[in-house]
Amino acid sequence: MGKFLIAIALIFATLCGCSSSGCLDNGSAIPLAGFYSSTTGKEISLGNLQITGFETDSILLGAGSAAQEVYLPMRSTQTSTSWVLTYKQDGLEGVDDRITFEYESIPFFASEECGAMYNYRITKLDYTKNLIDSVVLTSDLITNADIETIRIYFRTAEEGAEQ
Amino acid sequence: MRCSSRLLFLLVAAIVAATAAWADDVPRRKRHITPVSNAAAQTQSINETRNDTARINAARRAASTSYMRDDGFTVYVDTITGEEWVDSTNFKKRNQMKYPLLNGLNVGVNLWDPAMRLFGQKHGLIDFAAEIDMHNRFFPTVEIGLGMADNSPSGSTYTYKSPLSVYAKIGLNYNFLFNKNPDYKFFGGVRYGFSPFSWSVDGITVNSPYWKETATTAIPSQNATAGWFELMAGLRIKLFSNISAGWMIRFHGLLHESKNAHGEPWYIPGYGARGGVLTGSFSVFYTLPLKRRISMAKIEEEIAAEQDAQ
């Protein structure tokens, strides 16, 4: 009987360790966009790219710091969000690209720890093609999961070269 | 003598002579000689097998008659000595239960959630249980309860609500101390629970620091169902009279639940808050005796009497 009680105690002690706590994902649904080369299809790092929201002066990503990915927060009070990508490089003055997402906002309860938020189901995707080759959605549903859901493919001069 | 008579005489003589000659050619059979019988030859096999009990018993059974007793057992009778014995091959294994099949009916109330709410728990209400005591060993159990939730975690921007909903559990407890003093029980158990309920989230505030915007929204009432299992262990002791109390630690996991585009409910009535795998219960029971318990001494007397009869 003693061994049995010890076994029961060990089982429950083990099971106690299975409890989940804390928010392991984001506290809100923010799409993560990665930068890729259209030539190689591989991830690239950009140091001369500036990203701002359309009709704002607030800089989301400043040029001068190399980045391979960026979070692009959606406007929770609107049904579309546009981003302007400006290239700070000699010979590319005045050249920029614009990406626009249209979406449906869905109230979503994630968990007690992560809370409630909007999920965004993207219904339309538009973008210009100055230096952008294509934009690909890996999922049309943007949640608080910390995963890459947008891939931006840039036209690169040659394999492995930065813009 | 005429000629024909002579010929007939010669023919008969020839036949007799031929028959005699054939008879001389057949080998004669040997004569059988019966050995002389003596006392040693007659008793030799008896002496060699006199200690072979199997042979002896077989011989005795062969010389016995038998009859069927009222309880269904065959009784063999030795016709020489008059001794009787029972055919033990038909003996059934004796029931080892010391308490009757219907030993009692227990009804109880689980005070875990009311107590935890006093310490700040934001969900749960109360549940009741009924169980049948079978041999003090098996306890088929039904639990019916009411659950609700109203939770606004500190630092959060929402209020989770689940109105009063009913849930039910069905299962079995097993008392490992079934042949011991029934005032003390050590249980292991299993349950299946199910609940139809609804939930909603109010006051959802979504801030977007970059866009300097704040949106407020809500998830209206959502209907849902969920089913889960529980594995449990615990103790129960008699307090006084027909009142007993005990606790159980319950490990649980969801088996199935309805899907919803607005997310998964945080609280499921009867299951508790999502995320934790352990919960508990503390219940007080009242026992309704279904049948007078048989005393231990009487049971032991019956066993001894039966063994003597065999």
Coordinates of C-alpha atoms in Angstrom, one line a residue:
Chain A
M1 CA 0.0 0.0 0.0
G2 CA 2.9 2.3 0.8
K3 CA 4.4 1.9 -2.6
F4 CA 1.0 2.5 -4.2
L5 CA 0.6 5.8 -2.4
I6 CA 4.1 6.9 -3.4
A7 CA 3.3 6.0 -7.0
I8 CA 0.1 8.0 -6.9
A9 CA 1.9 11.0 -5.4
L10 CA 4.6 10.9 -8.1
I11 CA 1.9 10.7 -10.9
F12 CA 0.1 13.7 -9.6
A13 CA 3.4 15.6 -9.0
T14 CA 4.3 14.9 -12.6
L15 CA 0.9 16.0 -13.8
C16 CA 1.2 19.2 -11.9
G17 CA 4.2 20.1 -14.0
C18 CA 2.0 19.9 -17.1
S19 CA 0.0 23.0 -16.2
S20 CA 0.4 25.8 -18.7
S21 CA 0.7 29.4 -17.5
G22 CA 1.7 32.7 -19.1
C23 CA 1.1 34.0 -22.6
L24 CA 3.6 32.4 -25.0
D25 CA 2.2 34.2 -28.1
N26 CA 1.8 37.9 -28.8
G27 CA -0.7 40.0 -26.8
S28 CA -2.3 41.1 -30.1
A29 CA -2.6 39.9 -33.7
I30 CA 0.3 41.5 -35.6
P31 CA 1.4 40.0 -38.9
L32 CA 5.1 39.3 -39.2
A33 CA 6.6 40.0 -42.7
G34 CA 9.9 38.5 -43.9
F35 CA 12.1 39.9 -46.7
Y36 CA 13.2 37.6 -49.5
S37 CA 15.1 37.7 -52.7
S38 CA 13.0 37.0 -55.8
T39 CA 16.1 35.8 -57.5
T40 CA 17.2 33.2 -55.0
G41 CA 14.0 32.8 -52.9
K42 CA 16.2 33.1 -49.8
E43 CA 15.7 35.4 -46.9
I44 CA 17.7 38.6 -47.2
S45 CA 18.7 41.4 -44.9
L46 CA 17.9 45.0 -45.9
G47 CA 19.7 48.0 -44.4
N48 CA 18.4 50.7 -46.7
L49 CA 14.7 50.2 -46.3
Q50 CA 12.3 52.6 -44.5
I51 CA 8.7 51.6 -43.7
T52 CA 6.0 54.0 -42.6
G53 CA 2.3 53.8 -42.4
F54 CA 0.4 55.5 -45.2
E55 CA -0.5 59.1 -44.4
T56 CA 1.6 59.1 -41.3
D57 CA 5.1 60.4 -40.5
S58 CA 5.8 57.8 -37.9
I59 CA 8.6 55.5 -39.0
L60 CA 8.0 51.8 -38.3
L61 CA 11.4 50.6 -39.7
G62 CA 14.2 53.1 -40.2
A63 CA 16.9 52.8 -42.8
G64 CA 20.4 52.2 -41.5
S65 CA 19.7 49.1 -39.4
A66 CA 19.7 45.8 -41.2
A67 CA 16.4 43.9 -40.9
Q68 CA 15.2 40.5 -42.2
E69 CA 11.7 40.9 -40.9
V70 CA 9.3 43.4 -39.5
Y71 CA 5.9 43.4 -37.7
L72 CA 3.2 45.3 -39.6
P73 CA 0.4 46.3 -37.2
M74 CA -3.0 46.6 -38.6
R75 CA -5.4 49.5 -38.0
S76 CA -8.0 48.1 -35.6
T77 CA -10.4 50.9 -36.3
Q78 CA -10.3 50.5 -40.1
T79 CA -10.8 47.8 -42.6
S80 CA -7.6 48.4 -44.5
T81 CA -4.0 49.3 -43.8
S82 CA -1.4 50.6 -46.2
W83 CA 2.4 50.7 -45.8
V84 CA 4.9 52.7 -47.7
L85 CA 8.4 51.2 -48.3
T86 CA 11.0 53.8 -49.2
Y87 CA 14.4 52.8 -50.4
K88 CA 17.2 55.0 -49.0
Q89 CA 19.9 54.2 -51.6
D90 CA 21.8 56.2 -54.1
G91 CA 20.1 56.1 -57.5
L92 CA 16.8 55.1 -55.9
E93 CA 15.7 58.5 -54.7
G94 CA 12.0 59.0 -55.0
V95 CA 11.4 55.3 -55.5
D96 CA 9.0 53.6 -53.1
D97 CA 6.5 50.8 -53.0
R98 CA 3.1 50.5 -51.3
I99 CA 1.4 47.5 -49.8
T100 CA -2.3 47.6 -48.9
F101 CA -4.2 45.0 -46.9
E102 CA -7.9 44.9 -46.8
Y103 CA -9.3 42.7 -44.0
E104 CA -12.2 41.7 -41.7
S105 CA -11.6 42.2 -38.0
I106 CA -12.8 39.3 -35.9
P107 CA -13.0 39.7 -32.1
F108 CA -11.1 36.8 -30.6
F109 CA -10.5 35.4 -27.1
A110 CA -7.0 33.8 -27.0
S111 CA -6.6 32.9 -23.3
E112 CA -6.8 34.3 -19.8
E113 CA -3.2 35.3 -20.0
C114 CA -3.0 36.6 -23.6
G115 CA -6.4 38.2 -23.4
A116 CA -8.9 39.2 -26.1
M117 CA -8.0 40.9 -29.3
Y118 CA -8.8 41.2 -33.0
N119 CA -7.9 38.6 -35.5
Y120 CA -7.7 39.8 -39.1
R121 CA -8.8 37.8 -42.1
I122 CA -7.2 39.4 -45.1
T123 CA -9.7 39.7 -48.0
K124 CA -7.5 41.6 -50.5
L125 CA -3.8 42.3 -51.0
D126 CA -2.5 45.1 -53.3
Y127 CA 1.1 46.2 -53.9
T128 CA 3.2 48.2 -56.3
K129 CA 6.1 46.6 -58.2
N130 CA 8.9 49.1 -58.3
L131 CA 11.4 47.0 -56.4
I132 CA 8.8 44.5 -55.0
D133 CA 8.5 41.4 -57.1
S134 CA 5.6 39.8 -55.2
V135 CA 4.0 39.6 -51.8
V136 CA 2.8 36.2 -50.6
L137 CA 0.5 35.4 -47.7
T138 CA 1.3 32.1 -46.0
S139 CA -2.1 32.4 -44.2
D140 CA -5.0 34.8 -44.8
L141 CA -5.8 34.7 -41.0
I142 CA -3.6 36.9 -38.9
T143 CA -3.6 35.8 -35.3
N144 CA -1.4 36.4 -32.2
A145 CA 0.7 33.4 -33.1
D146 CA 4.3 34.6 -33.4
I147 CA 4.8 33.2 -36.9
E148 CA 5.6 34.7 -40.3
T149 CA 2.5 35.2 -42.4
I150 CA 3.7 37.6 -45.1
R151 CA 6.6 37.2 -47.4
I152 CA 7.9 40.2 -49.4
Y153 CA 10.0 39.3 -52.4
F154 CA 12.3 42.0 -53.7
R155 CA 14.0 42.2 -57.0
T156 CA 17.7 42.0 -56.3
A157 CA 20.5 43.0 -58.7
E158 CA 22.3 39.8 -58.4
E159 CA 22.2 36.7 -56.3
G160 CA 23.0 37.5 -52.7
A161 CA 23.3 41.3 -53.3
E162 CA 21.5 43.7 -51.0
Q163 CA 19.4 46.5 -52.4
Chain B
M1 CA -19.8 -112.1 -55.0
R2 CA -20.7 -110.6 -58.3
C3 CA -18.2 -108.4 -60.2
S4 CA -20.0 -105.1 -59.5
S5 CA -20.0 -105.9 -55.7
R6 CA -16.2 -106.4 -55.9
L7 CA -15.6 -103.2 -57.6
L8 CA -17.6 -101.2 -55.0
F9 CA -15.7 -102.9 -52.3
L10 CA -12.4 -102.0 -53.9
L11 CA -13.5 -98.3 -54.3
V12 CA -14.5 -97.9 -50.7
A13 CA -11.2 -99.5 -49.6
A14 CA -9.2 -97.0 -51.8
I15 CA -11.1 -94.0 -50.3
V16 CA -10.4 -95.2 -46.8
A17 CA -6.7 -95.7 -47.6
A18 CA -6.4 -92.2 -49.2
T19 CA -8.1 -90.5 -46.3
A20 CA -5.7 -92.2 -43.9
A21 CA -2.7 -91.1 -45.9
W22 CA -3.9 -87.4 -46.0
A23 CA -4.5 -87.4 -42.2
D24 CA -0.9 -88.4 -41.6
D25 CA 0.3 -85.2 -43.5
V26 CA -1.6 -82.6 -41.2
P27 CA 0.7 -81.3 -38.3
R28 CA -0.7 -82.1 -35.0
R29 CA -1.6 -79.3 -32.4
K30 CA 0.6 -78.9 -29.3
R31 CA -1.0 -79.6 -26.0
H32 CA -1.7 -76.7 -23.6
I33 CA -0.4 -77.2 -20.1
T34 CA -2.0 -75.1 -17.3
P35 CA 0.7 -73.7 -15.0
V36 CA 0.5 -74.5 -11.4
S37 CA -1.2 -71.6 -9.4
N38 CA 0.4 -70.5 -6.2
A39 CA -0.3 -67.9 -3.4
A40 CA 2.6 -65.5 -4.3
A41 CA 1.3 -65.0 -7.9
Q42 CA -2.1 -64.2 -6.7
T43 CA -1.1 -61.4 -4.2
Q44 CA 1.8 -59.9 -6.1
S45 CA -0.2 -57.1 -7.9
I46 CA -2.1 -56.3 -4.8
N47 CA 1.0 -55.8 -2.8
E48 CA 2.6 -53.6 -5.4
T49 CA -0.4 -51.2 -5.6
R50 CA -1.5 -51.1 -2.1
N51 CA -0.2 -47.6 -1.5
D52 CA -1.4 -46.1 -4.8
T53 CA -4.2 -43.9 -3.5
A54 CA -5.3 -42.9 -7.0
R55 CA -5.9 -46.5 -7.9
I56 CA -7.5 -47.1 -4.5
N57 CA -9.9 -44.1 -4.8
A58 CA -10.8 -45.1 -8.4
A59 CA -11.6 -48.5 -7.2
R60 CA -13.7 -47.2 -4.4
R61 CA -15.6 -44.8 -6.6
A62 CA -16.2 -47.6 -9.0
A63 CA -17.8 -49.5 -6.1
S64 CA -19.8 -46.4 -5.0
T65 CA -23.1 -45.0 -5.7
S66 CA -23.8 -41.3 -5.9
Y67 CA -26.6 -38.8 -5.5
M68 CA -27.1 -35.1 -6.0
R69 CA -27.4 -32.9 -3.0
D70 CA -30.0 -30.1 -2.8
D71 CA -27.3 -27.5 -3.4
G72 CA -26.4 -29.2 -6.6
F73 CA -23.2 -31.0 -5.6
T74 CA -22.7 -34.7 -6.4
V75 CA -22.1 -36.9 -3.3
Y76 CA -20.4 -40.2 -3.7
V77 CA -21.1 -43.0 -1.2
D78 CA -18.8 -45.8 -0.4
T79 CA -21.1 -48.8 -0.4
I80 CA -18.7 -50.8 1.9
T81 CA -17.8 -48.3 4.5
G82 CA -20.7 -45.9 4.1
E83 CA -18.4 -42.9 3.8
E84 CA -19.5 -40.0 1.7
W85 CA -17.6 -37.3 -0.1
V86 CA -18.4 -34.4 -2.4
D87 CA -17.2 -34.0 -5.9
S88 CA -15.0 -30.9 -5.4
T89 CA -14.6 -30.3 -9.2
N90 CA -17.9 -28.4 -9.2
F91 CA -17.0 -26.1 -6.3
K92 CA -17.4 -22.5 -7.2
K93 CA -14.9 -19.9 -6.0
R94 CA -16.2 -18.3 -2.9
N95 CA -17.3 -14.7 -3.1
Q96 CA -14.7 -12.7 -1.2
M97 CA -16.9 -9.7 -0.7
K98 CA -17.5 -9.1 3.0
Y99 CA -20.2 -6.5 2.4
P100 CA -23.5 -7.0 0.5
L101 CA -24.0 -6.0 -3.1
L102 CA -26.2 -3.1 -2.2
N103 CA -24.5 -1.7 0.8
G104 CA -25.8 1.8 0.8
L105 CA -26.6 4.9 -1.2
N106 CA -24.5 8.0 -0.6
V107 CA -25.6 11.5 -1.5
G108 CA -23.2 14.4 -1.1
V109 CA -22.3 18.0 -1.9
N110 CA -19.0 19.2 -3.2
L111 CA -17.8 22.3 -1.3
W112 CA -14.6 22.8 -3.3
D113 CA -15.8 25.6 -5.5
P114 CA -17.7 27.6 -2.8
A115 CA -14.6 27.4 -0.7
M116 CA -12.3 28.4 -3.5
R117 CA -14.5 31.4 -4.4
L118 CA -14.0 32.6 -0.9
F119 CA -10.3 32.7 -1.7
G120 CA -10.8 34.7 -4.9
Q121 CA -11.6 32.1 -7.5
K122 CA -13.7 33.7 -10.3
H123 CA -15.6 30.6 -11.5
G124 CA -17.5 27.6 -10.3
L125 CA -20.5 27.3 -8.0
I126 CA -21.6 23.9 -6.6
D127 CA -22.3 20.3 -7.4
F128 CA -24.0 17.3 -5.9
A129 CA -23.2 13.7 -6.1
A130 CA -25.1 10.4 -5.7
E131 CA -23.4 7.0 -5.6
I132 CA -24.3 3.4 -4.9
D133 CA -22.2 1.5 -2.5
M134 CA -21.7 -2.0 -4.0
H135 CA -19.8 -4.4 -1.6
N136 CA -18.0 -1.3 -0.2
R137 CA -15.9 -1.7 -3.3
F138 CA -17.5 -0.2 -6.4
F139 CA -19.3 3.1 -6.3
P140 CA -21.1 4.0 -9.5
T141 CA -21.4 7.8 -9.3
V142 CA -23.5 10.6 -10.9
E143 CA -22.6 14.2 -10.3
I144 CA -24.7 17.1 -11.3
G145 CA -23.7 20.7 -10.8
L146 CA -24.0 24.3 -11.7
G147 CA -21.2 26.5 -12.9
M148 CA -20.6 30.1 -13.8
A149 CA -17.8 32.6 -14.3
D150 CA -17.2 36.3 -14.2
N151 CA -13.6 37.2 -14.5
S152 CA -11.7 40.5 -15.2
P153 CA -8.1 39.7 -14.6
S154 CA -6.0 42.5 -13.3
G155 CA -4.2 44.4 -16.0
S156 CA -6.4 42.9 -18.7
T157 CA -8.7 44.8 -21.0
Y158 CA -11.7 42.4 -21.1
T159 CA -14.3 40.7 -18.9
Y160 CA -15.1 37.1 -19.4
K161 CA -18.5 35.9 -18.5
S162 CA -20.3 32.5 -18.5
P163 CA -23.8 32.5 -17.2
L164 CA -25.2 29.8 -14.9
S165 CA -25.0 26.5 -16.7
V166 CA -25.5 22.9 -15.7
Y167 CA -23.1 20.0 -16.1
A168 CA -23.1 16.3 -15.4
K169 CA -20.5 13.7 -14.7
I170 CA -20.9 9.9 -14.6
G171 CA -18.3 7.4 -13.5
L172 CA -17.1 5.0 -10.9
N173 CA -15.1 5.1 -7.7
Y174 CA -13.1 2.0 -6.6
N175 CA -12.4 1.6 -2.9
F176 CA -9.0 -0.1 -2.4
L177 CA -9.9 -0.8 1.2
F178 CA -13.1 -2.7 0.3
N179 CA -12.8 -5.5 2.9
K180 CA -11.6 -3.2 5.7
N181 CA -13.4 -1.0 8.0
P182 CA -16.0 0.9 5.9
D183 CA -15.4 4.0 7.9
Y184 CA -12.2 4.6 6.0
K185 CA -12.0 4.6 2.2
F186 CA -9.2 5.1 -0.3
F187 CA -10.6 5.8 -3.7
G188 CA -9.5 5.7 -7.2
G189 CA -12.0 6.9 -9.8
V190 CA -12.8 7.9 -13.3
R191 CA -15.4 10.3 -14.7
Y192 CA -16.8 11.5 -18.0
G193 CA -18.3 15.0 -17.9
F194 CA -20.3 17.0 -20.3
S195 CA -21.7 20.5 -20.3
P196 CA -23.7 22.7 -22.6
F197 CA -23.0 26.3 -21.8
S198 CA -22.5 29.8 -23.2
W199 CA -19.8 32.4 -22.8
S200 CA -19.1 36.0 -23.8
V201 CA -16.3 38.5 -23.5
D202 CA -17.1 42.2 -22.9
G203 CA -15.1 45.3 -22.9
I204 CA -12.4 44.2 -25.2
T205 CA -10.0 47.1 -25.8
V206 CA -7.5 46.8 -28.7
N207 CA -4.7 49.4 -28.6
S208 CA -2.5 50.1 -31.5
P209 CA 0.4 52.3 -30.3
Y210 CA 1.8 52.8 -33.7
W211 CA -1.4 54.1 -35.3
K212 CA -2.4 55.8 -32.0
E213 CA -5.8 54.2 -32.2
T214 CA -7.9 52.4 -29.7
A215 CA -10.8 50.1 -30.6
T216 CA -13.4 48.6 -28.3
T217 CA -15.3 45.5 -29.2
A218 CA -17.0 42.5 -27.6
I219 CA -17.7 38.8 -28.3
P220 CA -21.4 38.3 -27.9
S221 CA -22.9 35.2 -26.3
Q222 CA -21.5 32.0 -27.8
N223 CA -23.1 28.6 -27.3
A224 CA -20.7 25.8 -26.8
T225 CA -20.5 22.2 -25.6
A226 CA -17.6 20.3 -24.1
G227 CA -16.8 16.8 -22.8
W228 CA -13.9 15.7 -20.7
F229 CA -12.5 12.9 -18.6
E230 CA -11.3 12.9 -15.0
L231 CA -8.9 10.5 -13.2
M232 CA -9.0 10.9 -9.5
A233 CA -7.7 9.6 -6.2
G234 CA -8.7 10.5 -2.7
L235 CA -9.7 9.6 0.8
R236 CA -13.0 9.6 2.7
I237 CA -13.6 9.0 6.4
K238 CA -16.7 8.7 8.5
L239 CA -17.2 11.7 10.7
F240 CA -20.2 10.6 12.8
S241 CA -23.4 8.6 12.4
N242 CA -24.1 8.4 8.6
I243 CA -22.0 11.5 7.8
S244 CA -18.6 11.2 6.0
A245 CA -16.3 13.6 4.3
G246 CA -13.4 13.3 1.9
W247 CA -11.3 15.0 -0.7
M248 CA -10.2 14.0 -4.2
I249 CA -7.5 15.2 -6.5
R250 CA -8.7 15.2 -10.1
F251 CA -6.5 15.1 -13.2
H252 CA -8.7 16.1 -16.2
G253 CA -8.4 16.7 -19.9
L254 CA -10.8 17.7 -22.6
L255 CA -12.0 15.0 -25.0
H256 CA -14.1 17.1 -27.3
E257 CA -15.5 20.6 -27.6
S258 CA -17.4 22.7 -30.2
K259 CA -15.4 24.9 -32.5
N260 CA -15.8 28.7 -32.5
A261 CA -14.3 31.4 -34.7
H262 CA -14.0 33.7 -31.7
G263 CA -11.7 31.4 -29.8
E264 CA -11.9 28.8 -27.1
P265 CA -13.9 29.4 -23.9
W266 CA -11.8 30.0 -20.8
Y267 CA -14.1 28.4 -18.4
I268 CA -16.1 25.2 -18.8
P269 CA -18.7 24.4 -16.1
G270 CA -17.7 21.3 -14.2
Y271 CA -14.3 21.2 -15.9
G272 CA -13.0 24.5 -14.6
A273 CA -10.6 27.0 -16.1
R274 CA -8.8 25.9 -19.2
G275 CA -5.1 25.4 -18.9
G276 CA -4.9 23.6 -15.6
V277 CA -4.8 19.8 -15.6
L278 CA -5.4 19.4 -11.9
T279 CA -8.4 20.3 -9.8
G280 CA -10.0 19.0 -6.6
S281 CA -13.1 18.3 -4.7
F282 CA -14.1 18.3 -1.1
S283 CA -17.4 16.6 -0.4
V284 CA -19.6 15.8 2.5
F285 CA -21.7 12.7 2.2
Y286 CA -24.8 11.3 3.9
T287 CA -25.2 7.5 3.7
L288 CA -28.7 5.9 3.2
P289 CA -28.3 2.3 4.3
L290 CA -29.9 0.0 1.7
K291 CA -29.3 -3.3 3.6
R292 CA -28.2 -4.1 7.1
R293 CA -24.5 -4.9 7.1
I294 CA -23.5 -8.4 8.0
S295 CA -21.2 -8.6 10.9
M296 CA -17.6 -9.7 10.3
A297 CA -18.0 -12.5 13.0
K298 CA -21.0 -13.9 11.3
I299 CA -19.2 -14.0 7.9
E300 CA -16.3 -15.8 9.4
E301 CA -18.6 -18.3 11.1
E302 CA -20.2 -19.1 7.8
I303 CA -16.8 -19.6 6.1
A304 CA -15.7 -22.0 8.9
A305 CA -18.9 -23.9 8.7
E306 CA -18.6 -24.4 5.0
Q307 CA -15.1 -25.6 5.2
D308 CA -16.1 -28.1 7.9
A309 CA -18.9 -29.4 5.6
Q310 CA -16.4 -30.0 2.9

